[in-house]
mmCIF file of N, CA and C in Angstrom:
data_model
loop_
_atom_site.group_PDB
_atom_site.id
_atom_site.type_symbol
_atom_site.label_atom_id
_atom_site.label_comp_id
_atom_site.label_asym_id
_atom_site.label_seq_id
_atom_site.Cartn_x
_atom_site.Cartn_y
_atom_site.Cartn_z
ATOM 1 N N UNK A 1 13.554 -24.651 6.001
ATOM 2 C CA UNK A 1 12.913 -23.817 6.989
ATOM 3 C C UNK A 1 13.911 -23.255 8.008
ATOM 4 N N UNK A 2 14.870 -23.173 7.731
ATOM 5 C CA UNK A 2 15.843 -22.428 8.340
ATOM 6 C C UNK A 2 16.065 -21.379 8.891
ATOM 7 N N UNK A 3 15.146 -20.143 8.197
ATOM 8 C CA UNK A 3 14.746 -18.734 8.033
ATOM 9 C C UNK A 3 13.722 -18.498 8.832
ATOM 10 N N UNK A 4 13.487 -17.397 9.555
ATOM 11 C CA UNK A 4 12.291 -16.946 9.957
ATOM 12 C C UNK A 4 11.360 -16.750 9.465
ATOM 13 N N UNK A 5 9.888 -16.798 9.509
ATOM 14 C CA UNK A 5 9.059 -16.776 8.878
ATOM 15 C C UNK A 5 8.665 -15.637 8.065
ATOM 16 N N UNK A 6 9.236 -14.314 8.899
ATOM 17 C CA UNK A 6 9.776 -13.055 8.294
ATOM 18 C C UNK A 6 10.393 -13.016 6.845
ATOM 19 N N UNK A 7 11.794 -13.585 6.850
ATOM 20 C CA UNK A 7 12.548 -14.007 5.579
ATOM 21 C C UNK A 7 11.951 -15.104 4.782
ATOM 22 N N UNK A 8 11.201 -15.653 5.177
ATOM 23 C CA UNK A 8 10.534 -17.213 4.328
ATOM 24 C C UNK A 8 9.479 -15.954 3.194
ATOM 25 N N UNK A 9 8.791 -15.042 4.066
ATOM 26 C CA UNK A 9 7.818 -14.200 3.196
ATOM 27 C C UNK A 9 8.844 -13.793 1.937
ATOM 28 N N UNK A 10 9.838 -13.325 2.388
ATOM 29 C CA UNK A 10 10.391 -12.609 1.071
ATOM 30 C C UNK A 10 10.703 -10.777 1.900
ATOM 31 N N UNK A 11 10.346 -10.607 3.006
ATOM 32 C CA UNK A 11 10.094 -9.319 3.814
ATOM 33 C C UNK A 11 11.481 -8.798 3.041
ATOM 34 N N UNK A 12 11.236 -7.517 2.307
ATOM 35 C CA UNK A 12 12.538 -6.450 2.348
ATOM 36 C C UNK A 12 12.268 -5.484 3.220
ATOM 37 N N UNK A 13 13.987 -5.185 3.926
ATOM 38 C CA UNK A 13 13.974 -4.787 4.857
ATOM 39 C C UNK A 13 14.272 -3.255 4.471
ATOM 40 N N UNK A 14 13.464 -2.048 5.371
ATOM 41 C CA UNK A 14 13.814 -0.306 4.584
ATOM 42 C C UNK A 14 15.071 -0.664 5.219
ATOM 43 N N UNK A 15 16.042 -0.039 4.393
ATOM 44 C CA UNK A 15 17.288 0.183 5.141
ATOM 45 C C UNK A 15 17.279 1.391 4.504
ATOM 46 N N UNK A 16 16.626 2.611 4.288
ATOM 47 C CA UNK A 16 16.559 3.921 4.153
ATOM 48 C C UNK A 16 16.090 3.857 3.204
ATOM 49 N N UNK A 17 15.389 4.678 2.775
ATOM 50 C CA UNK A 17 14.330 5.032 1.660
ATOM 51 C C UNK A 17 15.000 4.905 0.108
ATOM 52 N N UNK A 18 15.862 5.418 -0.369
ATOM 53 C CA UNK A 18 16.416 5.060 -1.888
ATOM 54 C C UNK A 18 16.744 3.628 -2.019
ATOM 55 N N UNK A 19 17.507 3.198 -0.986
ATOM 56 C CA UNK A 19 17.685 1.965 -0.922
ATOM 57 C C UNK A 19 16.490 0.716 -1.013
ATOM 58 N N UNK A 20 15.616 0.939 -0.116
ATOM 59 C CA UNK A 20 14.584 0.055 -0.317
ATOM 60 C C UNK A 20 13.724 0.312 -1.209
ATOM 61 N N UNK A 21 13.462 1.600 -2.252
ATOM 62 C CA UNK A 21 12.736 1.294 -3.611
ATOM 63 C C UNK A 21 13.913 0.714 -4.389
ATOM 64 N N UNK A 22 14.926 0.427 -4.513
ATOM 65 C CA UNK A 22 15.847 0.169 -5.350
ATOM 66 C C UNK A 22 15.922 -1.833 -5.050
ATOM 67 N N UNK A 23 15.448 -1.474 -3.897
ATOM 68 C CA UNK A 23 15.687 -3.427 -3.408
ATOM 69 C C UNK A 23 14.442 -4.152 -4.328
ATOM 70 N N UNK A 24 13.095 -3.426 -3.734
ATOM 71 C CA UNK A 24 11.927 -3.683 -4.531
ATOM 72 C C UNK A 24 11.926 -3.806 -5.802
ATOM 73 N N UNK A 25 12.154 -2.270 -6.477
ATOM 74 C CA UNK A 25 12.645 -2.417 -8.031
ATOM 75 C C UNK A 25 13.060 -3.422 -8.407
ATOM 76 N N UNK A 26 14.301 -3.917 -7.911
ATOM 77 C CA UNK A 26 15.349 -4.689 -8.124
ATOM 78 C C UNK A 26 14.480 -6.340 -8.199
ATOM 79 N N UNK A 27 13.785 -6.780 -7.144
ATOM 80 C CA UNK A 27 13.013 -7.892 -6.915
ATOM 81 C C UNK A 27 11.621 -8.228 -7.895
ATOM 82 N N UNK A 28 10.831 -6.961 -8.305
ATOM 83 C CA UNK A 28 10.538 -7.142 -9.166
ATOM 84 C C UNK A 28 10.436 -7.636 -10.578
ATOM 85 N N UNK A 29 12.004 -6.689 -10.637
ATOM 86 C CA UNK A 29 11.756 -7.027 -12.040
ATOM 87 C C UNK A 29 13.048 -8.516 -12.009
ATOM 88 N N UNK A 30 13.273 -9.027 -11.320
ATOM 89 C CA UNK A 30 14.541 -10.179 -11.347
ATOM 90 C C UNK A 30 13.080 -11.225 -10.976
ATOM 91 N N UNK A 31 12.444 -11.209 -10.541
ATOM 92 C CA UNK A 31 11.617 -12.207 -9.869
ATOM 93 C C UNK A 31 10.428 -12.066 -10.541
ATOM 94 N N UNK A 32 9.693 -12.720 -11.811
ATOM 95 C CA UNK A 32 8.028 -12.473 -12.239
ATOM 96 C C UNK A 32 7.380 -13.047 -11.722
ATOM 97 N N UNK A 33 7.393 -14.030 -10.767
ATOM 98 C CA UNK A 33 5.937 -14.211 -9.969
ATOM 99 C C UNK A 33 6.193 -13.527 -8.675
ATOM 100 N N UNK A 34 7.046 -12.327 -8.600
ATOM 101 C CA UNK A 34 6.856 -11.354 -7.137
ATOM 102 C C UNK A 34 6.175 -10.368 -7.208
ATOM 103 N N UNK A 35 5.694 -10.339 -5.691
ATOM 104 C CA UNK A 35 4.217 -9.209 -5.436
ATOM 105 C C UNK A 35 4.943 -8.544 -4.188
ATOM 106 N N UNK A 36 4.699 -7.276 -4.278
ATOM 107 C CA UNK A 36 4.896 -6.484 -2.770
ATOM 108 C C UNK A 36 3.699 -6.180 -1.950
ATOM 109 N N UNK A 37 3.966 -6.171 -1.179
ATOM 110 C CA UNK A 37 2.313 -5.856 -0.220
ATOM 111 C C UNK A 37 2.787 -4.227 0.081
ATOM 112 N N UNK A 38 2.245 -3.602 -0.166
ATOM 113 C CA UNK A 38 2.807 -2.393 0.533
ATOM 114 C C UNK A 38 1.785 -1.235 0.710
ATOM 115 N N UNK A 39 1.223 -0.726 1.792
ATOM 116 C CA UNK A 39 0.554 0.280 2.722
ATOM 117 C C UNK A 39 0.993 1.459 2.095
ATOM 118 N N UNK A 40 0.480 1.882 1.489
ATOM 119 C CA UNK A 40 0.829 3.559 0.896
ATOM 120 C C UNK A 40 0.724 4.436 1.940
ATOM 121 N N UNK A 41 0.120 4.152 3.266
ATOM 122 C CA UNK A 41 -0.208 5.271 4.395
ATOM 123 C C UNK A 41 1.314 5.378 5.130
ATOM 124 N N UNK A 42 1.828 4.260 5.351
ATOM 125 C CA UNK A 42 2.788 4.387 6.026
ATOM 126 C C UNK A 42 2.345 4.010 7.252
ATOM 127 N N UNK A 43 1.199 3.946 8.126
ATOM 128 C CA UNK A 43 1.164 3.653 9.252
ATOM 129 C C UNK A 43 -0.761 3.543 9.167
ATOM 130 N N UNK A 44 -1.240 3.196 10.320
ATOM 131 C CA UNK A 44 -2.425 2.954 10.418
ATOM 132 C C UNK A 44 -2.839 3.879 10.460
ATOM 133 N N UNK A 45 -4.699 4.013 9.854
ATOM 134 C CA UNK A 45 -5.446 5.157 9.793
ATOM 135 C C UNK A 45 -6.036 5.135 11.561
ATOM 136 N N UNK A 46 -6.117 6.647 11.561
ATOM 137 C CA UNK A 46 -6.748 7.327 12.811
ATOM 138 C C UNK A 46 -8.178 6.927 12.558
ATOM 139 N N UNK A 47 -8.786 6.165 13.967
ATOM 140 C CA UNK A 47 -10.368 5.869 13.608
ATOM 141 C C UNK A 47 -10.961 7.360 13.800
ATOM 142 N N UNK A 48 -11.829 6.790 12.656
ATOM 143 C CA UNK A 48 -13.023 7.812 12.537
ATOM 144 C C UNK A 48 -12.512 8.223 10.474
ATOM 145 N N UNK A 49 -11.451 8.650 10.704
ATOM 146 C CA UNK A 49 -10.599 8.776 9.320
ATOM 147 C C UNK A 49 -10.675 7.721 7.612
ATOM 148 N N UNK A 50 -10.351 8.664 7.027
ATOM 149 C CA UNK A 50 -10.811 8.045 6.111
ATOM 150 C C UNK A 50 -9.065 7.164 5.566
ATOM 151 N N UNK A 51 -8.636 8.219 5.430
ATOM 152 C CA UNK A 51 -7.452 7.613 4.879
ATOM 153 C C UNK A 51 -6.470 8.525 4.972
ATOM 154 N N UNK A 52 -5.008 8.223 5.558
ATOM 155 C CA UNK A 52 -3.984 9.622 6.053
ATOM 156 C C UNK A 52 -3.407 9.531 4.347
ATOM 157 N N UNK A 53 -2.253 10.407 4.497
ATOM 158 C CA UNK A 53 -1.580 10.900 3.083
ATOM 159 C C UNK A 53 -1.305 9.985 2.779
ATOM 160 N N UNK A 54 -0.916 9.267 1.564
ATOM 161 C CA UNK A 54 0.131 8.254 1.007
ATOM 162 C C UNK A 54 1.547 9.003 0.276
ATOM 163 N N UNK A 55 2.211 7.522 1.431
ATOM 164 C CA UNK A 55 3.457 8.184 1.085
ATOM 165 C C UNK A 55 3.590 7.729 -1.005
ATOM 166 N N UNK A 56 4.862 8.353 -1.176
ATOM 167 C CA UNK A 56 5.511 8.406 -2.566
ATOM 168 C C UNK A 56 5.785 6.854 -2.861
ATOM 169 N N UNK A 57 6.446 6.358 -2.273
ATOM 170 C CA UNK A 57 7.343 5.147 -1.969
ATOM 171 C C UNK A 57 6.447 3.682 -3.214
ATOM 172 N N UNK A 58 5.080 3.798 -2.851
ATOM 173 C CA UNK A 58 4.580 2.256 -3.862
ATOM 174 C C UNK A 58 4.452 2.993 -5.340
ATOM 175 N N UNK A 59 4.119 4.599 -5.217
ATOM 176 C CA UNK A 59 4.170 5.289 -6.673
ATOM 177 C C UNK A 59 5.116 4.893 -7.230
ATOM 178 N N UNK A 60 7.118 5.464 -6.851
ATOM 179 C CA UNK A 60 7.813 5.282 -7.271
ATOM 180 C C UNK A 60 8.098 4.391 -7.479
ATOM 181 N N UNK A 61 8.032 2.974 -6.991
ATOM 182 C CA UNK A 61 8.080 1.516 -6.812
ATOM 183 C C UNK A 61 7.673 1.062 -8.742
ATOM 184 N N UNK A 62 6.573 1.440 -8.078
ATOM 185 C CA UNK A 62 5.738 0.921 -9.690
ATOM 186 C C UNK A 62 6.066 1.500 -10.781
ATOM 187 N N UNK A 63 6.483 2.751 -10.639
ATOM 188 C CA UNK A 63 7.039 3.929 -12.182
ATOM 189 C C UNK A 63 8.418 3.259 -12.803
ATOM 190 N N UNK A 64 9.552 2.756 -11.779
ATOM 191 C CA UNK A 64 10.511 2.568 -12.027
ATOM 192 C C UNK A 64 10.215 0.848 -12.204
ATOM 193 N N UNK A 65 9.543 0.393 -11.586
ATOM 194 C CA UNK A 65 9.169 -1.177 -12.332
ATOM 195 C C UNK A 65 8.726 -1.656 -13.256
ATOM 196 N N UNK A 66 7.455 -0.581 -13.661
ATOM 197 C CA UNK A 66 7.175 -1.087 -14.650
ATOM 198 C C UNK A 66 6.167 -1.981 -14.423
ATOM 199 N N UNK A 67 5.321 -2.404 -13.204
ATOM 200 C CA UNK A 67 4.594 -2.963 -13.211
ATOM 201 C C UNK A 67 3.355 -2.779 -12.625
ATOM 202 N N UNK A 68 1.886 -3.473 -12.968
ATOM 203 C CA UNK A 68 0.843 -3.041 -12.222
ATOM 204 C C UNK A 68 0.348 -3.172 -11.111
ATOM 205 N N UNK A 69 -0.469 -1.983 -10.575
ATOM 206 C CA UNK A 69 -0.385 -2.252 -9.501
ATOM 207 C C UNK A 69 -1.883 -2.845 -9.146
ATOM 208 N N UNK A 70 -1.838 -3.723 -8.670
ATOM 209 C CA UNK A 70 -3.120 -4.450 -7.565
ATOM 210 C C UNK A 70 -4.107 -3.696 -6.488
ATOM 211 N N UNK A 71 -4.953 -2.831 -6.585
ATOM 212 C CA UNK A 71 -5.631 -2.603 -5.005
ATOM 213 C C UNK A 71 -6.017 -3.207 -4.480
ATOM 214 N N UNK A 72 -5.699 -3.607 -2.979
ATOM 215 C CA UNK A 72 -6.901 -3.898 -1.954
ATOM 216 C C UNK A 72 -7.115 -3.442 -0.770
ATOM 217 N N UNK A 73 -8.384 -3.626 -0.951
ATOM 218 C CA UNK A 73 -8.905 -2.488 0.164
ATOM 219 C C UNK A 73 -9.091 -3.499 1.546
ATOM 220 N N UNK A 74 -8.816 -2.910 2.303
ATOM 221 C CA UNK A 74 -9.049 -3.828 4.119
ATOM 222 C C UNK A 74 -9.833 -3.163 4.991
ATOM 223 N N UNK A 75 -11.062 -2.993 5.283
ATOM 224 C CA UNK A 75 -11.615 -2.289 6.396
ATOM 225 C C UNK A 75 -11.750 -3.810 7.617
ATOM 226 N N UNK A 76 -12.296 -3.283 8.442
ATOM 227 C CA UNK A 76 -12.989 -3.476 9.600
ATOM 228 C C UNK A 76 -14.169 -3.393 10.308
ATOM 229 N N UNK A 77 -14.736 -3.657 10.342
ATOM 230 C CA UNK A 77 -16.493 -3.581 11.293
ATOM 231 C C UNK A 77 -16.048 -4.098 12.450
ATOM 232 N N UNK A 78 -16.495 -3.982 13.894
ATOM 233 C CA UNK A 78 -16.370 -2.726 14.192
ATOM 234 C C UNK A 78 -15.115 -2.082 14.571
ATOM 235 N N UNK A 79 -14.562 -0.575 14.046
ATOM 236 C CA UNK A 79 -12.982 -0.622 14.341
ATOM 237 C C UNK A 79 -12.146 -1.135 15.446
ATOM 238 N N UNK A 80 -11.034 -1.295 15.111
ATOM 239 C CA UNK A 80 -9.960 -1.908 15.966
ATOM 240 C C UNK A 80 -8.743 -1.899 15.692
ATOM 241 N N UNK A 81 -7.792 -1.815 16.573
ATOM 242 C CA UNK A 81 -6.255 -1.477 16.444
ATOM 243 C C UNK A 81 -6.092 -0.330 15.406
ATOM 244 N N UNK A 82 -6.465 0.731 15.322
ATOM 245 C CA UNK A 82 -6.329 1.758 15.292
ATOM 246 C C UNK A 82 -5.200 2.459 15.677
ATOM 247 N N UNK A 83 -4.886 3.780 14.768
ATOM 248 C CA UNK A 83 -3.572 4.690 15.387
ATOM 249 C C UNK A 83 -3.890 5.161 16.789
ATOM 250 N N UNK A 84 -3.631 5.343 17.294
ATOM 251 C CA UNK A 84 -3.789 6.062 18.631
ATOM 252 C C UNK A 84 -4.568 5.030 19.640
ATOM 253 N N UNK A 85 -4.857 3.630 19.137
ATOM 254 C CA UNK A 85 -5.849 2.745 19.758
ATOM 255 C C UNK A 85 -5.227 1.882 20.690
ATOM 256 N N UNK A 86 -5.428 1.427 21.844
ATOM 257 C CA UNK A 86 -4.585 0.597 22.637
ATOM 258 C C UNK A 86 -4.807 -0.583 21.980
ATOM 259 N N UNK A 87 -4.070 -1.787 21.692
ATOM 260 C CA UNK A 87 -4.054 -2.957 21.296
ATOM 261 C C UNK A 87 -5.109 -3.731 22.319
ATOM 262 N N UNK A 88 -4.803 -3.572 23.389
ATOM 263 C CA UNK A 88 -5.724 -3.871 24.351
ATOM 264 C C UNK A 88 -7.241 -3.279 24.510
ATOM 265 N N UNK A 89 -7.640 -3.091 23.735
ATOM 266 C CA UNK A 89 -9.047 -2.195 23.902
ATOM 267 C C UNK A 89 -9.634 -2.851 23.090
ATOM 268 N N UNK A 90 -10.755 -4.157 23.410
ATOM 269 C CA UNK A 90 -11.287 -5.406 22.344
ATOM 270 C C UNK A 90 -12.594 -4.561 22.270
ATOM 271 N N UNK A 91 -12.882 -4.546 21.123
ATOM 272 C CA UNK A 91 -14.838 -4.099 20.650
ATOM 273 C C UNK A 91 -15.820 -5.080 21.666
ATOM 274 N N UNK A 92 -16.232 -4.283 21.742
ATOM 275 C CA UNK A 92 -17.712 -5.114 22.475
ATOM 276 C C UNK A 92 -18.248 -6.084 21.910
ATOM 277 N N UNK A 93 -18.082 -6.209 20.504
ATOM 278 C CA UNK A 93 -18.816 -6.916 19.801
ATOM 279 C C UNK A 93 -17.385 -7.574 18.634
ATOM 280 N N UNK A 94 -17.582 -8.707 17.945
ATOM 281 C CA UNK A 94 -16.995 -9.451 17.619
ATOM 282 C C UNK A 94 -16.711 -8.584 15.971
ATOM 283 N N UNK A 95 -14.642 -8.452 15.836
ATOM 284 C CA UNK A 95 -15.089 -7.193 14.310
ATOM 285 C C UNK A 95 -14.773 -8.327 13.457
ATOM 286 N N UNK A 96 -14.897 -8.084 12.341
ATOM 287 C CA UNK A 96 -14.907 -8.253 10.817
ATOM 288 C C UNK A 96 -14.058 -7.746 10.148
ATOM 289 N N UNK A 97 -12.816 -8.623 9.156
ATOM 290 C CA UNK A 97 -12.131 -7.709 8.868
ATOM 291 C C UNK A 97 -12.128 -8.154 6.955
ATOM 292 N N UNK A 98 -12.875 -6.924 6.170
ATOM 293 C CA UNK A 98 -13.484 -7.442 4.460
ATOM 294 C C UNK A 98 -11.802 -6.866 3.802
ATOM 295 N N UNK A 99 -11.784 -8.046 3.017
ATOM 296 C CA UNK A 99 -10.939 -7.897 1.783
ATOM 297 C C UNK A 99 -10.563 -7.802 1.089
ATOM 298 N N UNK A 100 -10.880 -6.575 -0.117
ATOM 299 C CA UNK A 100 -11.805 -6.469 -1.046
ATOM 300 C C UNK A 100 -10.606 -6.302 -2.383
ATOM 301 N N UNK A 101 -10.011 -7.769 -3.342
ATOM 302 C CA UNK A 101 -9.160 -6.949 -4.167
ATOM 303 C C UNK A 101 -9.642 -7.158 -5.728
ATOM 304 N N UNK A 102 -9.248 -5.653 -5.939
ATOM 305 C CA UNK A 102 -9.354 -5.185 -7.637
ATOM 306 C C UNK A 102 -8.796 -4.859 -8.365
ATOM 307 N N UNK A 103 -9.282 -5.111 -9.943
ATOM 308 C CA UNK A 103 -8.564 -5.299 -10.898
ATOM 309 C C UNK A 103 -7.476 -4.641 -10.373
ATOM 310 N N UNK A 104 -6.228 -5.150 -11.378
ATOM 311 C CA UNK A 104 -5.102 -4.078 -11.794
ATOM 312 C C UNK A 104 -5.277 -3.383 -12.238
ATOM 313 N N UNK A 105 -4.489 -1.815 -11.801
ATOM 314 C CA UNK A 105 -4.158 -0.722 -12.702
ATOM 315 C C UNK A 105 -2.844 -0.835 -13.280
ATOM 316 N N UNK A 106 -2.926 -0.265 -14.842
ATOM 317 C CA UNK A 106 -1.697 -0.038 -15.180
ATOM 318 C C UNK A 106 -0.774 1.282 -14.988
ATOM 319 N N UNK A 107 0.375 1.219 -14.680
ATOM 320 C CA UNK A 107 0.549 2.683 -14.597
ATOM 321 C C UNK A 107 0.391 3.721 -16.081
ATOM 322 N N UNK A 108 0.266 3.054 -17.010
ATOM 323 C CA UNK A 108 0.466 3.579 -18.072
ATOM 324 C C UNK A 108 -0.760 4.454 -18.302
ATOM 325 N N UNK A 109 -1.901 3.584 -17.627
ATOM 326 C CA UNK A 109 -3.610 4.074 -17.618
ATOM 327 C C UNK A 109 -3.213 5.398 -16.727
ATOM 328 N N UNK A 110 -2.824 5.373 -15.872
ATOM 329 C CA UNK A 110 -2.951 6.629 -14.663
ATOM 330 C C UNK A 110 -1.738 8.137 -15.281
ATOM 331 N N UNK A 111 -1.106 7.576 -16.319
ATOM 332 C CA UNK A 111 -0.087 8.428 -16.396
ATOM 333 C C UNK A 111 0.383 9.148 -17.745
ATOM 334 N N UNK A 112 0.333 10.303 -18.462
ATOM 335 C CA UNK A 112 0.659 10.207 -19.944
ATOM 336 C C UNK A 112 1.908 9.602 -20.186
ATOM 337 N N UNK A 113 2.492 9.772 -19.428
ATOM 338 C CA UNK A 113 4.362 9.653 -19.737
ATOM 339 C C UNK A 113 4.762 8.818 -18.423
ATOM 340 N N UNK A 114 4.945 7.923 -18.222
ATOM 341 C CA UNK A 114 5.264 6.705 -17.765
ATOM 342 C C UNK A 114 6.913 6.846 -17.118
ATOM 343 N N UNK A 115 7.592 7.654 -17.476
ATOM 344 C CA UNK A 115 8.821 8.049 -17.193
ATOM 345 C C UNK A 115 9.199 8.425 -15.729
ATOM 346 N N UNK A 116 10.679 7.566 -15.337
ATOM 347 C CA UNK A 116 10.942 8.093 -13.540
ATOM 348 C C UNK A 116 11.222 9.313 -13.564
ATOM 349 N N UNK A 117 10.608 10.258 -12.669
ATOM 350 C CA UNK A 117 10.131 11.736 -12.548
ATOM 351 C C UNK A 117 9.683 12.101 -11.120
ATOM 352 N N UNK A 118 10.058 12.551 -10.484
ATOM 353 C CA UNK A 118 9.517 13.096 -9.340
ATOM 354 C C UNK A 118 8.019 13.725 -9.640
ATOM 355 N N UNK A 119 7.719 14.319 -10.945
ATOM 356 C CA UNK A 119 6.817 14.846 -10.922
ATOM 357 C C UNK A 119 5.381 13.998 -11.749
ATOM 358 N N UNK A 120 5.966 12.774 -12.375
ATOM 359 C CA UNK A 120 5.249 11.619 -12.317
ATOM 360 C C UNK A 120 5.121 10.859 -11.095
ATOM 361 N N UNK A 121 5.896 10.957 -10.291
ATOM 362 C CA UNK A 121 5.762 9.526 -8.876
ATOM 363 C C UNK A 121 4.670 10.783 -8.021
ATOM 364 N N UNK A 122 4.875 12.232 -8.020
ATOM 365 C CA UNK A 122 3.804 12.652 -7.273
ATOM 366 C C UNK A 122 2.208 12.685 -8.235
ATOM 367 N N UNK A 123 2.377 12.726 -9.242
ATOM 368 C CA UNK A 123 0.783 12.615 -9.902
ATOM 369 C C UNK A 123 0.640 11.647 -10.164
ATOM 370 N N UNK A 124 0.831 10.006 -9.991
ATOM 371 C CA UNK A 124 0.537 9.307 -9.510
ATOM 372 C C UNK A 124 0.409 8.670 -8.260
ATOM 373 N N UNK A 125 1.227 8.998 -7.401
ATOM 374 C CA UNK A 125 0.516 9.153 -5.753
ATOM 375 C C UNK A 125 -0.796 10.003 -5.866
ATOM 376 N N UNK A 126 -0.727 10.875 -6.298
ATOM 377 C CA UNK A 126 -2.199 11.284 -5.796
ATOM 378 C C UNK A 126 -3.583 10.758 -6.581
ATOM 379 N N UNK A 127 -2.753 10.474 -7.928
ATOM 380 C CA UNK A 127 -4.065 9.103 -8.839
ATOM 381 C C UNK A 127 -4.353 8.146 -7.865
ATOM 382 N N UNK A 128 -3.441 7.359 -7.168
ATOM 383 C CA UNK A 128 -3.879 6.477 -6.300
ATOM 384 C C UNK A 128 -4.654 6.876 -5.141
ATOM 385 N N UNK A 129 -4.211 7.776 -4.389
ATOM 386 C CA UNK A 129 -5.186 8.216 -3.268
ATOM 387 C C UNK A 129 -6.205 8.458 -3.908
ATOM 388 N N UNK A 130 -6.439 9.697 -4.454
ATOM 389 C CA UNK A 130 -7.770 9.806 -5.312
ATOM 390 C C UNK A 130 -8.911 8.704 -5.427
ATOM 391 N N UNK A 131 -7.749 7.760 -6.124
ATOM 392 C CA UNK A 131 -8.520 5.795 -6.177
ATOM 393 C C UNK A 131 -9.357 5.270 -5.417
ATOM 394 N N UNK A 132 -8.054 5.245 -4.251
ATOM 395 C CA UNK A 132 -8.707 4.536 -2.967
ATOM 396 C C UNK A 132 -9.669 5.594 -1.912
ATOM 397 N N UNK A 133 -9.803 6.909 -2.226
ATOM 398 C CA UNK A 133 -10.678 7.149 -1.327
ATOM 399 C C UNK A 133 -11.645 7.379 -2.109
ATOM 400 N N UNK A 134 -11.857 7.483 -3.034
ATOM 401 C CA UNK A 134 -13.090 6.900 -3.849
ATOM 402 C C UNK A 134 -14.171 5.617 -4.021
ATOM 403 N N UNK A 135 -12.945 4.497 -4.130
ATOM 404 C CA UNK A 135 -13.632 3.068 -3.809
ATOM 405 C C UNK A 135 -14.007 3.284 -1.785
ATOM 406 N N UNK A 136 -13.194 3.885 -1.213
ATOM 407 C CA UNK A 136 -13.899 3.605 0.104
ATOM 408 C C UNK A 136 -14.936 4.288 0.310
ATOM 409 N N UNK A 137 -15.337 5.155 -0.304
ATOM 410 C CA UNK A 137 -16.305 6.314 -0.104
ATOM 411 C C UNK A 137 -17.579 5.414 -0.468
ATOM 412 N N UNK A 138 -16.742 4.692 -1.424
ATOM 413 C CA UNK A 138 -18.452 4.060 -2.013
ATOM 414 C C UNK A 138 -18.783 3.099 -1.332
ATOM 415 N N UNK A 139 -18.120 2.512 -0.371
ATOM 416 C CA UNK A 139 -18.440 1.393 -0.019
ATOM 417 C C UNK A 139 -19.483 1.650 1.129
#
């Protein structure tokens, strides 16, 4: 226990964008029981919002890994800590925060040609958004 609890997770750190899909990549496929947690938004959704752009970054992750990817979905009842939200601004009422995770996708399912491509990592970014604002829609 030497490490911060930060480094105990396994946290890779961006040290600029090529670099940290290349760290991931890299951890993936050297490590088979490793999982990345990773936020396709890049930052928290604006309340009221459904879901901001997703960045490229977990597309390319997964194209060049080779591996599937996991959804889960996280809302809140009633919102809180929000983009633009003061941390300090508690709900009136006590929130809820549901955790909802599903099957794997393969990338192979979302993609004809599976190949690293800029123009595969963007039509699968948008398979995934597509995804997830679909499952949230329904919920």
């Amino acid at each position: 226990f030497t490490k911060g609890p930060v480094q105990n997770a396994g946290y890779i750190l961006n040290a600029g964008s090529e670099q940290f899909i290349q760290d991931c990549v890299e951890k993936l496929k050297t490590d088979q029981a490793a999982s990345l947690l990773i936020f396709p938004e890049g930052t928290r959704t604006a309340k009221g919002e459904l879901l901001n752009e997703f960045q490229r970054g977990a597309a390319n992750i997964a194209i060049r890994a080779n591996v599937p990817i996991r959804p889960v979905l996280i809302t809140c009842t009633p919102s809180t800590l929000t983009k633009n939200e003061k941390w300090y601004h508690v709900p009136s009422q006590p929130f809820h925060i549901h955790v909802k995770v599903l099957d794997a996708i393969q990338v192979d399912d979302l993609l004809d040609d599976a190949t690293v491509s800029p123009k595969n990592v963007r039509h699968l970014n948008h398979q995934l958004q597509q995804f997830f604002n679909q499952e949230l829609s329904e919920k």
